[in-house]
Structure formats: C-alpha cells, structure tokens
Coordinates of C-alpha atoms (C1' of nucleotides) in Angstrom, one line a residue:
Chain A
M80 CA 0.0 0.0 0.0
T81 CA 1.5 3.3 -1.1
V82 CA 0.5 6.7 0.1
R83 CA -0.3 7.7 -3.4
A84 CA -3.1 5.2 -3.5
L85 CA -4.6 6.7 -0.3
Y86 CA -4.4 10.2 -1.9
H87 CA -6.2 8.8 -4.9
Y88 CA -8.9 7.2 -2.9
D89 CA -9.3 10.5 -1.1
E90 CA -9.5 12.4 -4.4
I91 CA -12.2 10.2 -5.9
G92 CA -14.1 10.2 -2.6
L93 CA -13.8 6.5 -1.9
L94 CA -12.0 6.9 1.4
S95 CA -10.9 10.0 3.1
A96 CA -9.4 10.4 6.5
S97 CA -12.2 11.7 8.7
E98 CA -9.8 13.8 10.7
R99 CA -6.9 16.1 10.1
T100 CA -4.2 17.4 12.4
P101 CA -4.0 21.2 12.7
A102 CA -1.1 21.0 10.3
G103 CA -3.3 19.3 7.7
H104 CA -1.9 15.8 8.1
R105 CA -4.5 13.0 7.5
R106 CA -5.6 11.1 10.6
Y107 CA -7.2 7.8 9.7
T108 CA -9.6 6.7 12.5
E109 CA -10.4 3.1 13.3
R110 CA -13.4 3.2 11.2
D111 CA -11.4 4.6 8.2
L112 CA -9.0 1.8 8.7
R113 CA -11.8 -0.8 8.6
R114 CA -13.1 0.8 5.4
L115 CA -9.6 0.7 3.9
Y116 CA -9.4 -3.1 4.7
R117 CA -12.7 -3.6 2.9
V118 CA -11.5 -1.6 -0.1
R119 CA -8.3 -3.5 -0.4
A120 CA -10.0 -6.9 -0.1
L121 CA -12.5 -6.0 -2.8
R122 CA -9.8 -4.5 -5.0
A123 CA -7.9 -7.8 -4.7
L124 CA -11.0 -9.5 -6.0
G125 CA -10.7 -7.4 -9.1
L126 CA -13.6 -5.0 -8.5
S127 CA -13.3 -1.4 -9.8
L128 CA -13.0 1.4 -7.3
E129 CA -16.4 2.7 -8.5
E130 CA -18.1 -0.7 -7.8
I131 CA -16.4 -0.8 -4.4
A132 CA -17.6 2.7 -3.5
G133 CA -21.1 1.7 -4.6
V134 CA -21.3 -1.5 -2.6
L135 CA -19.6 0.0 0.5
D136 CA -21.9 3.0 0.6
G137 CA -25.1 1.2 -0.5
A138 CA -24.6 -2.1 1.3
A139 CA -26.5 -0.9 4.4
D140 CA -29.6 -0.1 2.2
D141 CA -29.4 -3.3 0.2
P142 CA -27.7 -6.3 1.7
E143 CA -28.2 -8.1 -1.6
S144 CA -26.1 -5.8 -3.6
M145 CA -22.9 -7.4 -2.3
R146 CA -24.0 -10.8 -3.5
E147 CA -25.0 -9.5 -6.8
L148 CA -21.7 -7.7 -7.3
L149 CA -19.8 -10.8 -6.4
T150 CA -21.7 -13.1 -8.7
A151 CA -21.3 -10.5 -11.5
Q152 CA -17.6 -10.4 -10.9
L153 CA -17.6 -14.2 -11.0
R154 CA -19.2 -14.1 -14.4
R155 CA -16.7 -11.6 -15.6
L156 CA -13.8 -13.7 -14.4
D157 CA -15.3 -16.7 -16.1
E158 CA -15.5 -14.9 -19.4
H159 CA -12.0 -13.6 -19.0
A160 CA -10.7 -17.1 -18.2
E161 CA -12.4 -18.4 -21.3
L162 CA -10.8 -15.6 -23.4
I163 CA -7.4 -16.4 -22.0
G164 CA -8.0 -20.1 -22.8
T165 CA -8.6 -19.4 -26.4
L166 CA -5.7 -17.1 -26.7
R167 CA -3.4 -19.8 -25.2
Q168 CA -4.7 -22.3 -27.7
R169 CA -4.0 -19.9 -30.6
I170 CA -0.5 -19.0 -29.4
R171 CA 0.3 -22.7 -28.9
G172 CA -0.9 -23.4 -32.4
L173 CA 1.3 -20.6 -33.8
L174 CA 4.3 -21.9 -31.9
R175 CA 3.7 -25.4 -33.2
Q176 CA 3.6 -24.0 -36.7
A177 CA 6.7 -22.0 -36.1
G178 CA 8.5 -24.9 -34.5
D179 CA 7.7 -28.0 -36.4
S180 CA 9.6 -27.4 -39.6
S181 CA 13.3 -27.6 -38.9
G182 CA 14.2 -24.0 -39.8
P183 CA 11.9 -21.4 -38.4
D184 CA 9.9 -19.7 -41.2
P185 CA 8.9 -16.2 -40.1
E186 CA 7.3 -15.5 -43.4
R187 CA 4.8 -18.3 -43.1
L188 CA 4.1 -17.2 -39.5
M189 CA 3.5 -13.6 -40.6
T190 CA 1.2 -14.8 -43.4
T191 CA -0.8 -16.8 -40.9
L192 CA -1.1 -13.7 -38.7
E193 CA -2.4 -11.7 -41.6
L194 CA -5.0 -14.3 -42.4
M195 CA -6.2 -14.4 -38.9
S196 CA -6.8 -10.7 -39.1
V197 CA -8.6 -11.0 -42.4
F198 CA -10.7 -13.8 -41.0
E199 CA -11.7 -11.7 -38.1
T200 CA -12.6 -8.8 -40.4
Y201 CA -15.1 -10.8 -42.5
F202 CA -16.6 -13.1 -39.9
T203 CA -18.2 -12.2 -36.6
E204 CA -17.0 -14.0 -33.5
E205 CA -20.2 -16.1 -33.5
Q206 CA -19.7 -17.1 -37.1
R207 CA -16.1 -18.1 -36.4
E208 CA -17.3 -20.3 -33.7
R209 CA -19.7 -22.0 -36.0
L210 CA -17.0 -22.5 -38.6
A211 CA -14.7 -24.0 -36.0
E212 CA -17.4 -26.4 -34.9
R213 CA -17.9 -27.6 -38.4
R214 CA -14.1 -28.0 -38.9
N215 CA -13.9 -30.0 -35.7
A216 CA -16.8 -32.1 -36.8
L217 CA -15.0 -32.9 -40.0
G218 CA -11.9 -33.9 -38.1
G219 CA -8.2 -33.7 -39.1
E220 CA -8.4 -36.2 -42.0
G221 CA -11.6 -34.8 -43.3
V222 CA -10.1 -31.3 -43.6
E223 CA -7.0 -32.8 -45.2
A224 CA -9.0 -34.7 -47.7
A225 CA -11.0 -31.6 -48.6
R226 CA -7.8 -29.7 -49.0
R227 CA -6.5 -32.2 -51.5
E228 CA -9.8 -32.2 -53.4
W229 CA -9.8 -28.5 -53.4
A230 CA -6.2 -28.4 -54.8
G231 CA -7.4 -30.5 -57.7
L232 CA -10.2 -28.0 -58.3
V233 CA -7.8 -25.1 -58.3
E234 CA -5.5 -26.9 -60.8
E235 CA -8.6 -27.6 -63.0
G236 CA -9.7 -24.0 -62.8
L237 CA -6.3 -22.6 -63.6
R238 CA -6.3 -24.8 -66.7
L239 CA -9.7 -23.5 -67.7
V240 CA -8.6 -19.8 -67.2
E241 CA -5.3 -20.2 -69.0
T242 CA -6.6 -22.1 -72.0
G243 CA -9.1 -19.3 -72.6
V244 CA -12.3 -21.2 -71.7
P245 CA -15.0 -18.5 -71.2
A246 CA -16.6 -18.2 -67.8
E247 CA -20.0 -18.9 -69.2
D248 CA -18.9 -22.3 -70.4
E249 CA -20.6 -25.3 -68.8
R250 CA -17.2 -26.6 -67.6
A251 CA -16.6 -23.5 -65.6
R252 CA -20.1 -23.5 -64.1
D253 CA -19.7 -27.2 -63.2
L254 CA -16.4 -26.3 -61.5
V255 CA -18.2 -23.7 -59.5
R256 CA -20.9 -26.1 -58.4
R257 CA -18.3 -28.7 -57.2
W258 CA -16.3 -25.8 -55.6
D259 CA -19.3 -24.6 -53.7
A260 CA -20.3 -28.1 -52.7
L261 CA -16.9 -28.7 -51.2
A262 CA -16.9 -25.4 -49.4
G263 CA -20.4 -26.2 -48.2
G264 CA -19.1 -28.9 -45.9
F265 CA -17.3 -26.2 -43.9
H266 CA -20.4 -23.9 -43.4
P267 CA -23.2 -24.4 -40.9
G268 CA -26.7 -25.2 -42.1
G269 CA -29.6 -22.9 -42.4
P270 CA -29.5 -19.1 -43.0
D271 CA -26.3 -18.9 -40.9
G272 CA -24.6 -21.0 -43.5
E273 CA -25.8 -18.6 -46.3
R274 CA -24.3 -15.7 -44.4
T275 CA -21.0 -17.3 -43.8
R276 CA -20.8 -18.4 -47.4
A277 CA -21.5 -14.8 -48.5
A278 CA -18.9 -13.5 -46.1
A279 CA -16.4 -16.0 -47.4
R280 CA -17.0 -14.9 -51.0
R281 CA -16.6 -11.2 -50.1
M282 CA -13.4 -12.2 -48.3
W283 CA -12.0 -14.0 -51.3
R284 CA -13.0 -11.2 -53.7
D285 CA -11.4 -8.4 -51.6
N286 CA -8.3 -10.3 -50.5
S287 CA -7.5 -13.0 -53.0
A288 CA -3.9 -11.7 -53.2
E289 CA -3.5 -11.8 -49.5
I290 CA -5.0 -15.3 -49.1
G291 CA -3.2 -16.6 -52.1
R292 CA 0.1 -15.8 -50.4
S293 CA -0.5 -18.7 -48.1
L294 CA -1.1 -21.1 -51.0
P295 CA 1.3 -22.9 -53.3
W296 CA 0.0 -21.0 -56.4
P297 CA 1.2 -17.5 -57.3
A298 CA -1.1 -14.9 -55.8
E299 CA -1.9 -13.2 -59.2
R300 CA -3.0 -16.5 -60.7
M301 CA -5.3 -17.2 -57.7
A302 CA -6.7 -13.7 -58.1
G303 CA -7.4 -14.4 -61.7
L304 CA -9.1 -17.6 -60.8
V305 CA -11.2 -16.1 -58.1
S306 CA -12.6 -13.4 -60.4
Y307 CA -13.1 -16.0 -63.2
L308 CA -15.2 -18.2 -60.8
E309 CA -17.1 -15.2 -59.6
Q310 CA -18.0 -14.4 -63.2
A311 CA -19.0 -18.0 -63.8
R312 CA -21.2 -18.0 -60.7
R313 CA -23.0 -14.9 -61.9
S314 CA -23.5 -16.4 -65.3
G315 CA -25.1 -19.5 -63.8
Chain B
M144 CA -11.3 -1.1 -36.4
T145 CA -11.8 2.6 -35.9
V146 CA -10.0 5.4 -37.6
R147 CA -8.9 6.6 -34.2
A148 CA -6.8 3.5 -33.7
L149 CA -5.1 4.2 -37.0
Y150 CA -4.3 7.7 -36.0
H151 CA -3.0 6.4 -32.7
Y152 CA -0.7 3.9 -34.5
D153 CA 0.5 6.7 -36.6
E154 CA 1.2 8.9 -33.6
I155 CA 3.3 6.3 -31.9
G156 CA 5.1 5.4 -35.1
L157 CA 3.8 1.8 -35.2
L158 CA 2.1 2.1 -38.5
S159 CA 1.8 5.2 -40.7
A160 CA 0.4 5.5 -44.2
S161 CA 3.4 5.6 -46.4
E162 CA 1.7 8.0 -48.8
R163 CA -0.6 11.0 -48.5
T164 CA -2.9 12.6 -51.1
P165 CA -2.1 16.3 -52.0
A166 CA -4.9 17.2 -49.6
G167 CA -3.2 15.4 -46.7
H168 CA -5.4 12.3 -46.6
R169 CA -3.7 9.1 -45.6
R170 CA -3.1 6.5 -48.4
Y171 CA -2.4 3.1 -47.0
T172 CA -0.5 1.0 -49.5
E173 CA -0.7 -2.8 -49.9
R174 CA 2.3 -3.1 -47.6
D175 CA 0.8 -0.8 -45.0
L176 CA -2.3 -3.0 -45.1
R177 CA -0.3 -6.2 -44.5
R178 CA 1.5 -4.5 -41.6
L179 CA -1.9 -3.5 -40.2
Y180 CA -3.1 -7.1 -40.4
R181 CA -0.1 -8.3 -38.5
V182 CA -0.6 -5.6 -35.9
R183 CA -4.2 -6.5 -35.4
A184 CA -3.5 -10.2 -35.1
L185 CA -0.8 -9.7 -32.6
R186 CA -2.9 -7.2 -30.6
A187 CA -5.6 -9.9 -30.5
L188 CA -3.1 -12.2 -28.9
G189 CA -2.7 -9.7 -26.1
L190 CA 0.6 -8.2 -27.0
S191 CA 1.3 -4.5 -26.3
L192 CA 1.8 -2.1 -29.2
E193 CA 5.3 -1.6 -28.1
E194 CA 6.1 -5.3 -28.3
I195 CA 4.4 -5.5 -31.6
A196 CA 6.5 -2.7 -33.0
G197 CA 9.6 -4.4 -31.7
V198 CA 8.9 -7.7 -33.2
L199 CA 7.6 -6.3 -36.5
D200 CA 10.6 -4.0 -37.0
G201 CA 13.2 -6.4 -35.6
A202 CA 11.9 -9.7 -36.9
A203 CA 14.0 -9.5 -40.1
D204 CA 17.2 -9.3 -37.9
D205 CA 16.2 -11.9 -35.5
P206 CA 13.7 -14.6 -36.6
E207 CA 13.8 -16.0 -33.1
S208 CA 12.3 -12.9 -31.5
M209 CA 8.9 -13.8 -32.6
R210 CA 9.0 -17.2 -30.9
E211 CA 10.4 -15.7 -27.8
L212 CA 7.7 -13.1 -27.6
L213 CA 5.0 -15.7 -28.1
T214 CA 6.4 -18.0 -25.5
A215 CA 6.7 -15.1 -23.1
Q216 CA 3.1 -14.1 -23.8
L217 CA 2.1 -17.7 -23.2
R218 CA 3.7 -17.6 -19.8
R219 CA 2.0 -14.3 -19.0
L220 CA -1.4 -15.7 -19.9
D221 CA -0.7 -18.8 -17.8
E222 CA 0.0 -16.6 -14.8
H223 CA -3.0 -14.5 -15.5
A224 CA -5.2 -17.6 -15.7
E225 CA -3.8 -18.9 -12.4
L226 CA -4.6 -15.6 -10.8
I227 CA -8.1 -15.7 -12.1
G228 CA -8.5 -19.2 -10.9
T229 CA -7.6 -18.2 -7.3
L230 CA -9.9 -15.2 -7.5
R231 CA -12.8 -17.4 -8.6
Q232 CA -12.1 -19.7 -5.7
R233 CA -12.1 -16.8 -3.2
I234 CA -15.3 -15.3 -4.6
R235 CA -17.0 -18.6 -4.5
G236 CA -16.0 -19.1 -0.9
L237 CA -17.4 -15.7 0.0
L238 CA -20.6 -16.4 -1.8
R239 CA -20.9 -19.7 0.1
Q240 CA -20.4 -17.9 3.3
A241 CA -22.9 -15.3 2.4
G242 CA -25.4 -17.8 1.2
D243 CA -25.4 -20.7 3.5
S244 CA -27.0 -19.1 6.5
S245 CA -30.7 -18.4 5.9
G246 CA -30.5 -14.7 6.1
P247 CA -27.6 -13.0 4.4
D248 CA -25.3 -11.5 7.0
P249 CA -23.4 -8.6 5.4
E250 CA -21.6 -7.8 8.7
R251 CA -19.9 -11.2 8.8
L252 CA -19.0 -10.9 5.1
M253 CA -17.5 -7.5 5.7
T254 CA -15.5 -8.8 8.6
T255 CA -14.2 -11.6 6.5
L256 CA -13.1 -9.1 3.9
E257 CA -11.3 -7.1 6.5
L258 CA -9.5 -10.1 7.7
M259 CA -8.4 -11.1 4.2
S260 CA -6.8 -7.7 3.9
V261 CA -5.1 -7.9 7.3
F262 CA -3.8 -11.4 6.4
E263 CA -2.4 -10.0 3.1
T264 CA -0.7 -7.2 5.0
Y265 CA 1.2 -9.5 7.4
F266 CA 2.0 -12.5 5.3
T267 CA 3.6 -12.5 1.9
E268 CA 2.0 -14.4 -0.9
E269 CA 4.5 -17.2 -0.6
Q270 CA 3.8 -17.5 3.2
R271 CA 0.1 -17.6 2.5
E272 CA 0.6 -20.4 0.1
R273 CA 2.6 -22.4 2.7
L274 CA -0.1 -21.8 5.3
A275 CA -2.8 -22.9 2.9
E276 CA -0.9 -26.1 2.2
R277 CA -0.7 -26.9 5.9
R278 CA -4.4 -26.2 6.3
N279 CA -5.2 -28.5 3.4
A280 CA -2.9 -31.2 4.9
L281 CA -4.8 -31.0 8.2
G282 CA -8.1 -31.4 6.4
G283 CA -11.5 -30.0 7.3
E284 CA -12.0 -32.1 10.5
G285 CA -8.5 -31.4 11.6
V286 CA -9.1 -27.7 11.4
E287 CA -12.4 -28.0 13.2
A288 CA -10.8 -30.0 16.0
A289 CA -8.1 -27.5 16.4
R290 CA -10.7 -24.7 16.5
R291 CA -12.5 -26.4 19.3
E292 CA -9.3 -27.1 21.2
W293 CA -8.4 -23.5 20.7
A294 CA -11.7 -22.2 22.0
G295 CA -11.0 -24.2 25.2
L296 CA -7.6 -22.5 25.5
V297 CA -9.2 -19.1 25.0
E298 CA -11.8 -19.7 27.8
E299 CA -9.0 -20.9 30.0
G300 CA -6.9 -17.9 29.3
L301 CA -9.8 -15.5 29.9
R302 CA -10.3 -17.1 33.3
L303 CA -6.7 -16.6 34.2
V304 CA -6.7 -13.0 33.1
E305 CA -9.9 -12.2 34.9
T306 CA -9.1 -13.9 38.1
G307 CA -5.9 -11.9 38.3
V308 CA -3.4 -14.6 37.8
P309 CA -0.1 -12.8 36.9
A310 CA 1.3 -13.5 33.5
E311 CA 4.5 -14.8 35.1
D312 CA 2.6 -17.6 36.8
E313 CA 3.4 -21.1 35.6
R314 CA -0.2 -21.7 34.6
A315 CA 0.0 -18.8 32.1
R316 CA 3.3 -20.0 30.7
D317 CA 1.9 -23.5 30.3
L318 CA -1.1 -22.1 28.5
V319 CA 1.2 -20.3 26.1
R320 CA 3.1 -23.5 25.5
R321 CA -0.1 -25.4 24.6
W322 CA -1.3 -22.4 22.6
D323 CA 1.9 -22.3 20.5
A324 CA 1.9 -26.0 20.1
L325 CA -1.6 -25.9 18.7
A326 CA -0.8 -23.0 16.4
G327 CA 2.4 -24.8 15.4
G328 CA 0.3 -27.3 13.5
F329 CA -0.7 -24.6 11.1
H330 CA 2.8 -23.3 10.3
P331 CA 5.3 -24.9 8.0
G332 CA 8.5 -26.4 9.3
G333 CA 12.0 -24.9 9.4
P334 CA 12.9 -21.2 9.4
D335 CA 9.8 -20.4 7.3
G336 CA 7.7 -21.6 10.1
E337 CA 9.5 -19.3 12.5
R338 CA 8.8 -16.4 10.2
T339 CA 5.1 -17.1 9.7
R340 CA 4.8 -17.6 13.5
A341 CA 6.5 -14.2 14.1
A342 CA 4.2 -12.6 11.5
A343 CA 1.2 -14.1 13.1
R344 CA 2.2 -12.7 16.5
R345 CA 2.7 -9.3 15.0
M346 CA -0.7 -9.5 13.3
W347 CA -2.4 -10.5 16.6
R348 CA -0.6 -7.8 18.5
D349 CA -1.5 -5.0 16.1
N350 CA -5.0 -6.1 15.2
S351 CA -6.4 -8.1 18.1
A352 CA -9.6 -5.9 18.0
E353 CA -10.1 -6.4 14.3
I354 CA -9.5 -10.1 14.5
G355 CA -11.6 -10.5 17.6
R356 CA -14.5 -9.1 15.8
S357 CA -14.9 -12.4 13.9
L358 CA -14.7 -14.4 17.1
P359 CA -17.5 -15.2 19.6
W360 CA -15.7 -13.3 22.4
P361 CA -15.9 -9.6 22.9
A362 CA -13.0 -7.8 21.1
E363 CA -11.7 -6.0 24.1
R364 CA -11.5 -9.2 26.2
M365 CA -9.6 -10.9 23.3
A366 CA -7.2 -7.9 23.2
G367 CA -6.6 -8.2 26.9
L368 CA -5.9 -11.9 26.5
V369 CA -3.5 -11.4 23.6
S370 CA -1.4 -8.8 25.5
Y371 CA -1.5 -11.1 28.6
L372 CA -0.2 -14.0 26.6
E373 CA 2.5 -11.9 25.0
Q374 CA 3.6 -10.9 28.5
A375 CA 3.6 -14.5 29.6
R376 CA 5.6 -15.5 26.6
R377 CA 8.3 -12.8 27.3
S378 CA 8.5 -13.9 30.9
G379 CA 9.1 -17.5 29.9
Chain C
dG135 C1' 17.3 25.7 21.4
dC136 C1' 19.0 24.4 17.0
dT137 C1' 19.6 21.5 13.2
dA138 C1' 19.1 17.5 10.4
dC139 C1' 16.3 14.3 8.2
dG140 C1' 12.3 11.9 7.3
dA141 C1' 7.4 12.1 6.6
dC142 C1' 3.8 14.5 5.0
dC143 C1' 1.3 18.0 2.1
dT144 C1' -0.5 19.9 -2.6
dC145 C1' -0.1 20.4 -7.6
dC146 C1' 1.0 18.6 -11.8
dC147 C1' 2.5 15.5 -15.6
dC148 C1' 3.0 10.5 -17.0
dC149 C1' 1.7 5.5 -18.5
dG150 C1' -1.6 2.4 -22.4
dG151 C1' -4.9 2.2 -25.9
dC152 C1' -7.5 4.4 -27.5
dG153 C1' -12.8 7.3 -27.4
dG154 C1' -15.0 11.4 -28.4
dG155 C1' -15.7 16.0 -29.7
dA156 C1' -14.6 20.7 -31.8
dG157 C1' -13.6 23.1 -35.7
dG158 C1' -12.0 23.0 -40.2
dT159 C1' -11.1 20.9 -45.1
dT160 C1' -11.9 17.8 -49.0
dC161 C1' -14.4 14.5 -51.8
dA162 C1' -18.1 12.5 -54.6
dA163 C1' -22.9 12.3 -55.8
dG164 C1' -26.9 14.6 -57.4
Chain D
dC148 C1' -23.3 24.2 -57.0
dT149 C1' -24.7 22.3 -53.0
dT150 C1' -24.9 19.0 -49.6
dG151 C1' -23.6 15.4 -46.7
dA152 C1' -20.1 12.1 -45.6
dA153 C1' -15.4 11.4 -44.8
dC154 C1' -11.2 13.1 -43.5
dC155 C1' -7.8 16.1 -41.0
dT156 C1' -5.5 18.2 -36.6
dC157 C1' -5.7 19.3 -31.8
dC158 C1' -7.1 18.5 -27.4
dC159 C1' -9.4 16.4 -23.1
dG160 C1' -11.0 12.1 -20.9
dC161 C1' -11.0 7.3 -18.9
dC162 C1' -8.5 3.9 -14.8
dG163 C1' -5.5 3.2 -11.0
dG164 C1' -2.4 5.1 -9.6
dG165 C1' 3.5 6.4 -10.1
dG166 C1' 6.8 9.9 -9.7
dG167 C1' 8.7 14.3 -8.9
dA168 C1' 8.9 19.4 -7.6
dG169 C1' 8.6 22.4 -4.0
dG170 C1' 7.1 23.4 0.4
dT171 C1' 5.7 22.4 5.5
dC172 C1' 5.8 19.5 9.8
dG173 C1' 7.5 16.5 13.4
dT174 C1' 10.9 14.4 16.0
dA175 C1' 15.6 12.8 17.5
dG176 C1' 20.1 14.0 18.6
dC177 C1' 23.5 17.5 20.0

DNA sequence: GCTACGACCTCCCCCGGCGGGAGGTTCAAG
DNA sequence: CTTGAACCTCCCGCCGGGGGAGGTCGTAGC
C-alpha cells in the first residue's frame, strides 16, 4: 500500500481520513481503517473502485447488492478465463507452426497472422465459432481430404482460365458447383450458412492476393481464378 | 477497427500510411495494409503495441524474437489464468459464506473481507501459500478439532486474566506453550515456520480488536488476552 | 534551542490504448 | 453548386495510480 493510493482514494471520494491534524496531516480513524481493509480486499478480487464505492456506501440499504456484485464479478472472471484459454490455444498453435519445420519460417508465420486478421474482419466472432465447430466435426483427416480435393479443383480452374475457356462455359459452371459443394461442408446449415458463405465470397473477392500468399500457387494466378469463378457463378 | 486507432498507431510510429494525397489524406498501400493485419493479429493475442512494434521491426534481424515473444506471452497468460482461478475460488468461498445461513449476514461478510486484507498485510503471498498447504494437509476435521481445542484455551486464558493470575505464573506459561503447540500445526517447518509464526504474532498484537470481531468473544477481552499471553511469553 | 532528516502535504504531468468532440477541409454524388 | 459524408489536426477524458517538484511538519540528537 503506497501513500499515493490513499491520496487517490481521497480524491475520488472513496476513502478520506475523517480527521486532520491542525497541520493538515491526515488522521485515519479506526473506522477509516476498517473501510480501507474492505476496499483493499474488494480490489484484490478485481472490482473497480467505483463498484467498491457503490457496494460499501449502499450495502446498508441493500444487503443483496454485495452478493449481486460478487456473482457478476464471478461471471466476468469466467469470461476472462475463457478468453485467456482461447488465446493460449492460438498461441500454442502458432508456436507449433513455427517450430515443427526444422528452420523457423517467419514469413509463413506472418502470413498466418495476416490471415487471422482477415478472417476476423469478415466473420463475426459467432460465425467463427460455428465454422470452428464444423471444422472440428470434419476432423483432421476430413479437412486434409477436402484440402486435397480443393487443390485438384484449383488446378482444373487454372487450366480453364489459361486455356481461354469462357466463364460462361458449362465446364466453368460445373467447376463452381463442385467448388461450392466442397466449401459447403465447412459452413453451418440454415441461413447462418448462407451468411458465412456470402462473407467468405466477399473475403475471397477483396483479399485474393493476401489469401493466395499462403497457397502454393502464385497470388496473381489465384486472383485471376477467383474473379473468373465469380463471373461463372453470376452467369449461372 | 476505428479510424482513431489508425491515428494512434500513426502517432506512436507503429504504422503510418506511407503516402498522402495532396490534400493530406492518408493513403495506405498494400504493404501498410499487410502490416496492419499483423498488428491486429498480434494485438488480438494480447501483446502490447510496443512489443508488436519491436517484433515487426526487428523480426528480419532476429527470426527467433517472434518465438520468444509468443512463449513469453504464453507464460503471462498462464500466470493470469492462475490468478483468475484463485480469485474465482475466493469469490465462490465468499458467496458460500454469504449464502449458507438463511438470512444474508453482510456484517460477517465485511469482517471476512477485513480479515483477508489484514492477512495479506502481514503474510507474503508465498507464506500464505505455505499456510494454505498446511491447512489442506490438516483437512476439514483437523481444522475443526483445532478450532474447538483453541476455543477451550481461550476460555481458560480469559479465566486466568480475569481472576488476576499474573502473567509470570506457571499456569499462564503453560497455556502459552499449549497455545503455541496448537498454532504450530498450522505453520510450515523450518525457518519459514518461525517467520510465519512471528508474522502471526505481530498480526495479533497490532490487530487483536479487528480479528476479535470475527470471534465469539468480545473484542476487548480478546485484546486483553493477547497482551497477557504476550507478556507471559516474554517472561518464559 | 538548533539542526538535520524523514514524513507529509498539494499540484502537476505521466503511462496504455484508444474514445469522443470541436472546428476546419476535402471529396463524390446529385 | 450544393450537400452530406469522410477526412484532417488538436485537445481532453478514462482507470489506477507512479513519480517528482517544491514546500511544511515533526521528531531525534546535540
């Protein structure tokens, strides 16, 4: 406990010495001291000074307020703990990614970071949770199989683009259908799924270069493919 | 993302638009945008802007810095999670105390809070952990038995005080010995135990009224008993 | 009684990570 | 040409105090 904290409590009216010596020095009475003890204990539980003032001044009127405050604080702590848990998971994932290949690859790590940010820009937290649920439901091999299948679709699409097949061609439209079916496995059902699908298309359209950076194909070829597929989708 | 945050990043030199229009409007280039993505992702992991600036500007020189930063952050999050865990335990304990008796008893709750603060004043965090270990080792019934035995000692001591038996009397010194033996079960062994014992005596001496408030005997009688025992201890 | 030296006082600026507003300029659509 | 939105700079505010300047007070030793 520093004297600055006491001055601060005095300033904000949370706890002031009820007496002063003629010279102006603060004299804390027994009652002040007891109030200080309560303040410190409640601070140590993570309550704000404002909340503490409220419960200490209003507790006489409403004996329930204390319990309400504590349960509310418990909820806040629970939420906070959950947040910390997800952050730990994420950081561990990043460290695994950075550490599993023999040489550390800061470029790949940075790209992953960028993609995390792009993801959070286009999907709400709720949507990201739904998507994570779907991904977990598919399991590791399911995701890996989808990735391989998708790689085949990309190769096929790049061939269509670069051999000059128009986007209105039935082959392009069929590719779009298979592409969307594959992506569909990662989206939740119902109107939520439609929303995440739309968000994903926006994300691809606005950031195909950025996303392409994490893929084995050159970013500009991916960008071309994305706009080609978009055109084919509109035409169908 | 608000524009204020971008201005702030500019101000502290973390991220500034590399170009400006003739009118002075910021133009963020593709590279700026990628840097922004990294900043946002690292912020979302709980890193400070200063740390982010450090790792983004120094990562080229030292590819290890990123990993170090992430592991350090992981440690911080672990500590934070542990703190939150203990706070939750405490709050749950307080809520139990407030809720088990039929009517809520805010006075008792307040007294408990005061005692928590007094405890934290006299024992370091490490010492409190040791004491908690000992208490857990004794178990619930062990603590309850000690409490009953101790109540007997208090009654005995109050009789000695109030019948005028001098503190130098053998009966008083014997009481002190049994008192200390009982308390000894709650203290760790070795020099640590000596330190926590000394801290406990200081706490009793300075705050017998405060502590007595939580006991079934009047505070001033407990205060008298404490100073009597102290005198007896010195005389022996 | 005098003189150190510590403890206390008030007043003010500082941290991080922005939010919000005032007051002015610029841009794009109608 | 106007109008409304977007942008700019500059400044004050939050929370829980930390730290220092510059002055006063209290007490212990000589």
